[in-house]
Tab-separated table of N, CA and C in Angstrom:
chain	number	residue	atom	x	y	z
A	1	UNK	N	4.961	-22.989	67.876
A	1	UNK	CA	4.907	-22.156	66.697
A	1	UNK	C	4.597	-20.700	67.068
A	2	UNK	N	4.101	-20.502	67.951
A	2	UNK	CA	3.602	-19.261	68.081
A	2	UNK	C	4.614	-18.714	68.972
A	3	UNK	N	5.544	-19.385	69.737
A	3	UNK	CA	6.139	-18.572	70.651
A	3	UNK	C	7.444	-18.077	69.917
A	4	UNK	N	7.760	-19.229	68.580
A	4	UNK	CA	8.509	-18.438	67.732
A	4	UNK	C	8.319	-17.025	67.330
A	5	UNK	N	6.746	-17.196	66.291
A	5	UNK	CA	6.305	-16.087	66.240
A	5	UNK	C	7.083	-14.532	67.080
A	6	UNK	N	6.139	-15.031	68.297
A	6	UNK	CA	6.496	-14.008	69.442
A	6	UNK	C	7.380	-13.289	69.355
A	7	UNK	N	8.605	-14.464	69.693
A	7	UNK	CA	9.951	-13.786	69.721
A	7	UNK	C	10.773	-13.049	68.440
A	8	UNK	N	10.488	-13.941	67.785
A	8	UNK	CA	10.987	-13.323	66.207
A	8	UNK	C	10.196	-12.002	66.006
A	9	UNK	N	8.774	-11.512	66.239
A	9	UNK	CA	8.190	-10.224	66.010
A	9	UNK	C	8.781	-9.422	67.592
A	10	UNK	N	9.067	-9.582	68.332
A	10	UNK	CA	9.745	-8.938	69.787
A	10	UNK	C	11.054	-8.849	69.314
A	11	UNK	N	11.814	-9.299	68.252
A	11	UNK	CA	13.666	-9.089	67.814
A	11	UNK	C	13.196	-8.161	67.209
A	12	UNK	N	12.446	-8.159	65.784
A	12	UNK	CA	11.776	-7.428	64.809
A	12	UNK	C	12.008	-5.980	65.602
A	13	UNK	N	10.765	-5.911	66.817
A	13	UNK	CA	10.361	-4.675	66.936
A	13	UNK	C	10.978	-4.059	67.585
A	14	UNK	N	12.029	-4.704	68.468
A	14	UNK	CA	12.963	-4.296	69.199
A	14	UNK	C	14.097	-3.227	68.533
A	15	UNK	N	14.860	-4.263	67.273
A	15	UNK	CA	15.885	-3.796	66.802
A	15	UNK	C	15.454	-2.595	65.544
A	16	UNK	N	14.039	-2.569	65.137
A	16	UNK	CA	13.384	-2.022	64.265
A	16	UNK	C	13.067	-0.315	65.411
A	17	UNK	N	12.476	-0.813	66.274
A	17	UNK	CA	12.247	0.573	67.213
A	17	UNK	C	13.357	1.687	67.987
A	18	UNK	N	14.455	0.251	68.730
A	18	UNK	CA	15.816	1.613	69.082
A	18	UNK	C	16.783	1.351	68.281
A	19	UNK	N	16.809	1.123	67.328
A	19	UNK	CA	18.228	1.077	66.180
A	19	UNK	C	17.678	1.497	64.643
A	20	UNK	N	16.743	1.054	63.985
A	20	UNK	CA	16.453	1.528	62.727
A	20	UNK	C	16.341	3.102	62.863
A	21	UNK	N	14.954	3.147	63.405
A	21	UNK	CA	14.327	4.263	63.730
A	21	UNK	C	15.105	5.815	63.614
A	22	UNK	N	16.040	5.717	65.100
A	22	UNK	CA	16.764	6.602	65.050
A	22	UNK	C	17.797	7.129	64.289
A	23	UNK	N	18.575	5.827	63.583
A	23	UNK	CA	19.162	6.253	62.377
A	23	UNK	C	18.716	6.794	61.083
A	24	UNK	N	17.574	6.486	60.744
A	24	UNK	CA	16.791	6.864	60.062
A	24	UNK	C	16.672	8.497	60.107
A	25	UNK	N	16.163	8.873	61.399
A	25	UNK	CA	15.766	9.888	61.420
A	25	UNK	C	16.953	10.858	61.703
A	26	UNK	N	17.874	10.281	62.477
A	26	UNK	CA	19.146	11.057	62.352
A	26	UNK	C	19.942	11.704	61.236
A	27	UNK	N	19.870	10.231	60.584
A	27	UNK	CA	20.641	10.825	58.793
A	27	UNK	C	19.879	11.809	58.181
A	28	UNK	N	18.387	11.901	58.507
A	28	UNK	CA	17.456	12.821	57.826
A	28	UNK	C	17.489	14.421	58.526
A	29	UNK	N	17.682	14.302	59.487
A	29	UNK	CA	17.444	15.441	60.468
A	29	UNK	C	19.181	15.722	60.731
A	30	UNK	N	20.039	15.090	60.362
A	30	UNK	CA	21.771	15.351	60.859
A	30	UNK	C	21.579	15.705	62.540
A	31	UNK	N	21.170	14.193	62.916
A	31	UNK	CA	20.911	14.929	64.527
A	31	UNK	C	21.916	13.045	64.869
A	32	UNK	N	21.867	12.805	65.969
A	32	UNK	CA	22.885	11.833	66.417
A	32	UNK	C	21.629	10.992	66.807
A	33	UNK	N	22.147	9.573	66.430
A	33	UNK	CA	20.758	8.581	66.852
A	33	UNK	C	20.630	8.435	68.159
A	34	UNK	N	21.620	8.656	69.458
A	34	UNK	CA	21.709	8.711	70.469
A	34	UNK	C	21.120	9.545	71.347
A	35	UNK	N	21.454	11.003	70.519
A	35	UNK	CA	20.946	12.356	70.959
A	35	UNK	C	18.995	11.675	70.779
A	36	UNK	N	18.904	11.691	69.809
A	36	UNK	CA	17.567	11.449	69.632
A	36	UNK	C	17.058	10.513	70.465
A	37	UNK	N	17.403	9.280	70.890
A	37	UNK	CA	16.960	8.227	72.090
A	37	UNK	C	16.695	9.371	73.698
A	38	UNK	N	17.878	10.284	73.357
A	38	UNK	CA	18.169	10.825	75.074
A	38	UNK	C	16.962	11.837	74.785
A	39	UNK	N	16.324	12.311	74.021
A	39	UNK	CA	14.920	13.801	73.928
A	39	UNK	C	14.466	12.932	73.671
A	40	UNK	N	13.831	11.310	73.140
A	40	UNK	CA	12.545	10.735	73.112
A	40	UNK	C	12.591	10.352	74.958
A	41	UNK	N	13.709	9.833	75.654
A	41	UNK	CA	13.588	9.471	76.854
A	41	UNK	C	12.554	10.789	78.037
A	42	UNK	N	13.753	11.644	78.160
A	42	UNK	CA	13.578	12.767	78.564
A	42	UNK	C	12.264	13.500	78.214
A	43	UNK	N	11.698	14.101	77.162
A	43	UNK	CA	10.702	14.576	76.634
A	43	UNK	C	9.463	13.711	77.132
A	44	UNK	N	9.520	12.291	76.978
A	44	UNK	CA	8.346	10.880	76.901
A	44	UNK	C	8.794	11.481	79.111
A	45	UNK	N	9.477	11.627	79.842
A	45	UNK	CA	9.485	11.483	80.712
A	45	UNK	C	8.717	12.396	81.377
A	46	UNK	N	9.060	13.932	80.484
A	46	UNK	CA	8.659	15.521	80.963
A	46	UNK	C	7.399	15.442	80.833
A	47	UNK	N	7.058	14.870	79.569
A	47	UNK	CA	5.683	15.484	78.898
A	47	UNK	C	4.655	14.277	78.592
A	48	UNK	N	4.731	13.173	78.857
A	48	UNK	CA	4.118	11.860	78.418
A	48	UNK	C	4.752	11.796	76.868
A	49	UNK	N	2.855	11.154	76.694
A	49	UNK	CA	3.155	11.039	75.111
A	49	UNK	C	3.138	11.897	73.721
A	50	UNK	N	2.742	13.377	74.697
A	50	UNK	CA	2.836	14.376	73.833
A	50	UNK	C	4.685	14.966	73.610
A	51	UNK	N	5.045	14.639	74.868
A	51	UNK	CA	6.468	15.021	74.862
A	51	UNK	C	6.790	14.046	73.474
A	52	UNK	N	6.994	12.598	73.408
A	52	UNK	CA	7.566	11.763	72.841
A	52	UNK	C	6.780	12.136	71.679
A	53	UNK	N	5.785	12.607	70.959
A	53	UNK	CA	5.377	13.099	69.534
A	53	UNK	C	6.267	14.227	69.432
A	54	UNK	N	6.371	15.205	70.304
A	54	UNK	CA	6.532	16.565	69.753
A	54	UNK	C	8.050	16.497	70.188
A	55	UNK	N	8.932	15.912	70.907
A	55	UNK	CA	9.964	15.769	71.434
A	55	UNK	C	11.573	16.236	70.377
A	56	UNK	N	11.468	15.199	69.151
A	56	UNK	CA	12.405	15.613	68.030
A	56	UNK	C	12.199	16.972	67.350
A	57	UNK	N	10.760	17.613	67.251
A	57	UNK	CA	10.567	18.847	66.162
A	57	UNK	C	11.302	19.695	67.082
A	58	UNK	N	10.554	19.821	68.424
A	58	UNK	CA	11.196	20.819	69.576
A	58	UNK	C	12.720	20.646	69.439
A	59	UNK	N	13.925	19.496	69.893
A	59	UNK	CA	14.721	19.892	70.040
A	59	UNK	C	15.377	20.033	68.334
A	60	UNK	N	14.830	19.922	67.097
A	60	UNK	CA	15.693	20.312	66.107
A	60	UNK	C	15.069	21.978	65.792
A	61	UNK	N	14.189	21.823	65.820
A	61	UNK	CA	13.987	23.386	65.828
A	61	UNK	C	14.969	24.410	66.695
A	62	UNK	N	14.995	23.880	68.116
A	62	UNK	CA	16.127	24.756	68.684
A	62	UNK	C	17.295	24.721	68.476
A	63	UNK	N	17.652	23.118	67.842
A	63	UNK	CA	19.341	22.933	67.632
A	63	UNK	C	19.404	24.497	66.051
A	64	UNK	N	17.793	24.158	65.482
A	64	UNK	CA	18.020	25.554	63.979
A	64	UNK	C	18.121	26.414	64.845
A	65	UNK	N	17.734	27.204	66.005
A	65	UNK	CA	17.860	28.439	66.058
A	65	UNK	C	19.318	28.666	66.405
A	66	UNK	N	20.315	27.905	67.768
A	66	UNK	CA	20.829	27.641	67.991
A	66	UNK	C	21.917	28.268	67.233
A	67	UNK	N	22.231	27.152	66.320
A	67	UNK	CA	23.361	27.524	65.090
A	67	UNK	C	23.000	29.073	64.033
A	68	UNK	N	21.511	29.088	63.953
A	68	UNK	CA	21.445	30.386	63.310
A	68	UNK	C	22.056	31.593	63.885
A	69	UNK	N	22.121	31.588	65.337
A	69	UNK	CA	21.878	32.672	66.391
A	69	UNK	C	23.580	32.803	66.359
A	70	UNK	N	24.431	31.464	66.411
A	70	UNK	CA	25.843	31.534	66.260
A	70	UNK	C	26.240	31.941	65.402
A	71	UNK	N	25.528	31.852	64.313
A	71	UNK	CA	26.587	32.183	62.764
A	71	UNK	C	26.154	33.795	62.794
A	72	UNK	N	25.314	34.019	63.048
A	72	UNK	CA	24.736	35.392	62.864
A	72	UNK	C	25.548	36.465	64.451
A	73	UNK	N	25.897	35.596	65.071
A	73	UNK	CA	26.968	36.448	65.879
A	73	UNK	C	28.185	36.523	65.589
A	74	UNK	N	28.825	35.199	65.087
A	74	UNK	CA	29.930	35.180	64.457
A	74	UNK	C	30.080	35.857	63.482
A	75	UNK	N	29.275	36.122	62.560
A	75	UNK	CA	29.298	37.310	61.013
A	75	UNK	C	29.110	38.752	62.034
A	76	UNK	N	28.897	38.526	62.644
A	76	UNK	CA	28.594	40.248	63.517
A	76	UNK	C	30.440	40.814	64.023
A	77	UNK	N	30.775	39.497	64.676
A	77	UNK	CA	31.895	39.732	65.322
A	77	UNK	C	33.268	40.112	64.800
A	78	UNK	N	32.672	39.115	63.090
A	78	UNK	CA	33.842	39.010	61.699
A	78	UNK	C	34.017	40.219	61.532
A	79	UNK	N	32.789	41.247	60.971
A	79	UNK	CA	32.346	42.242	60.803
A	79	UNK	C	32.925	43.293	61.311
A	80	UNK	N	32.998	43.476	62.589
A	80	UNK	CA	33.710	44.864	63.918
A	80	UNK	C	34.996	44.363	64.145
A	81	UNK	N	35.474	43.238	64.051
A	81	UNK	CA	36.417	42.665	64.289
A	81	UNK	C	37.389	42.320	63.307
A	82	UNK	N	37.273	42.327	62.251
A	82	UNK	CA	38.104	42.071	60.989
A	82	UNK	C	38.300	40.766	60.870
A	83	UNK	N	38.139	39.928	61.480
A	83	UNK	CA	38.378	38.678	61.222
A	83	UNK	C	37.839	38.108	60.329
A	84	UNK	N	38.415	37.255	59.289
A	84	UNK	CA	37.748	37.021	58.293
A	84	UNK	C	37.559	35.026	58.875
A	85	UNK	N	37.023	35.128	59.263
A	85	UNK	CA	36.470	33.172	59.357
A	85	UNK	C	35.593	32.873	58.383
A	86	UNK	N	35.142	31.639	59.251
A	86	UNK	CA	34.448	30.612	57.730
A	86	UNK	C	33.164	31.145	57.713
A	87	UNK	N	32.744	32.065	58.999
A	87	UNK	CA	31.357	32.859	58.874
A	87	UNK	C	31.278	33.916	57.973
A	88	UNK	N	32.052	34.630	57.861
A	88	UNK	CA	32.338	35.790	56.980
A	88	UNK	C	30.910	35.924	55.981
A	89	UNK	N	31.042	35.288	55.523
A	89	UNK	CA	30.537	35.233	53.779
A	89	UNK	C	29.069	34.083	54.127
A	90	UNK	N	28.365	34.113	55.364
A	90	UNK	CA	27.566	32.405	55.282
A	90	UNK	C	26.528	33.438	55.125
A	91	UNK	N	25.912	32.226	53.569
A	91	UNK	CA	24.735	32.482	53.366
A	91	UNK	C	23.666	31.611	54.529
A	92	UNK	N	22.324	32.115	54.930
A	92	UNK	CA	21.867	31.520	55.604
A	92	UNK	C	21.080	30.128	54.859
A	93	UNK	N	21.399	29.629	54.014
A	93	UNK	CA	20.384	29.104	53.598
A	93	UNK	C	19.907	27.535	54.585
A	94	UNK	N	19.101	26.544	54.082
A	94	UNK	CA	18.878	25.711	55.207
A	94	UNK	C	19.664	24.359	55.636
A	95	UNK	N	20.707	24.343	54.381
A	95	UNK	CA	22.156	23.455	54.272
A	95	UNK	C	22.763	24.133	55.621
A	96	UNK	N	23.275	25.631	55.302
A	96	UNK	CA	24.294	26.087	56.298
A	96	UNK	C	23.743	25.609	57.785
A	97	UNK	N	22.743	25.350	58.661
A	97	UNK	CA	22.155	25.245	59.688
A	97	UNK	C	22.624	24.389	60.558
A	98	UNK	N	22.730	23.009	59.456
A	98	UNK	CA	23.335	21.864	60.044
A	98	UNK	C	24.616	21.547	59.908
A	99	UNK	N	25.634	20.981	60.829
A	99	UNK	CA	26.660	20.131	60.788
A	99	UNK	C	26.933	19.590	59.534
C-alpha cells in the first residue's frame, strides 16, 4: 500500500513539477515552457538556489528590455528612414513587449 502511495505521489510530482509548472508559467509570462526548464537548469546551476528563485524574473525582465530596446530602435530607424513598418506607430504599452 504504501509503495503505491510512493509511486503514484513520485508520477504526481514528477509530471506536476516539469510539465504543469512550466506551462503554467509560460502562458502567463508568454515565455516557452522549454525556455523556462533551460534558465531554471542553467541559473539553479550558476547560482544555486537563489539562481532557481530569481532565475525566471531575471531572464523575463531582460527578454522586457530586450524587445523594448528593439522597437524603440526600430521606431528610430522608421523615423530617419521613412520606412513605415509595424513599429512606426507602437505604443509602448505592456501588451506590445511580448510576442
Amino acid at each position: 500500500m504504501v509503495v503505491k502511495f510512493v509511486l503514484v505521489w513520485f508520477i504526481v510530482q514528477l509530471l506536476h513539477g516539469d510539465l504543469v509548472i512550466p506551462r503554467v508559467i509560460g502562458n502567463r509570462l508568454q515565455v516557452h515552457p522549454i525556455t523556462i526548464l533551460i534558465v531554471l537548469l542553467v541559473m539553479g546551476d550558476l547560482l544555486g538556489i537563489m539562481g532557481v528563485i530569481f532565475g525566471i524574473p531575471i531572464y523575463t525582465l531582460l527578454k522586457l528590455l530586450v524587445v523594448f530596446a528593439f522597437k524603440k530602435f526600430k521606431q528610430r530607424y522608421n523615423k530617419y528612414y521613412g520606412d513605415k513598418g509595424e513599429y512606426e506607430e507602437a505604443d509602448f504599452s505592456e501588451d506590445d513587449y511580448f510576442d
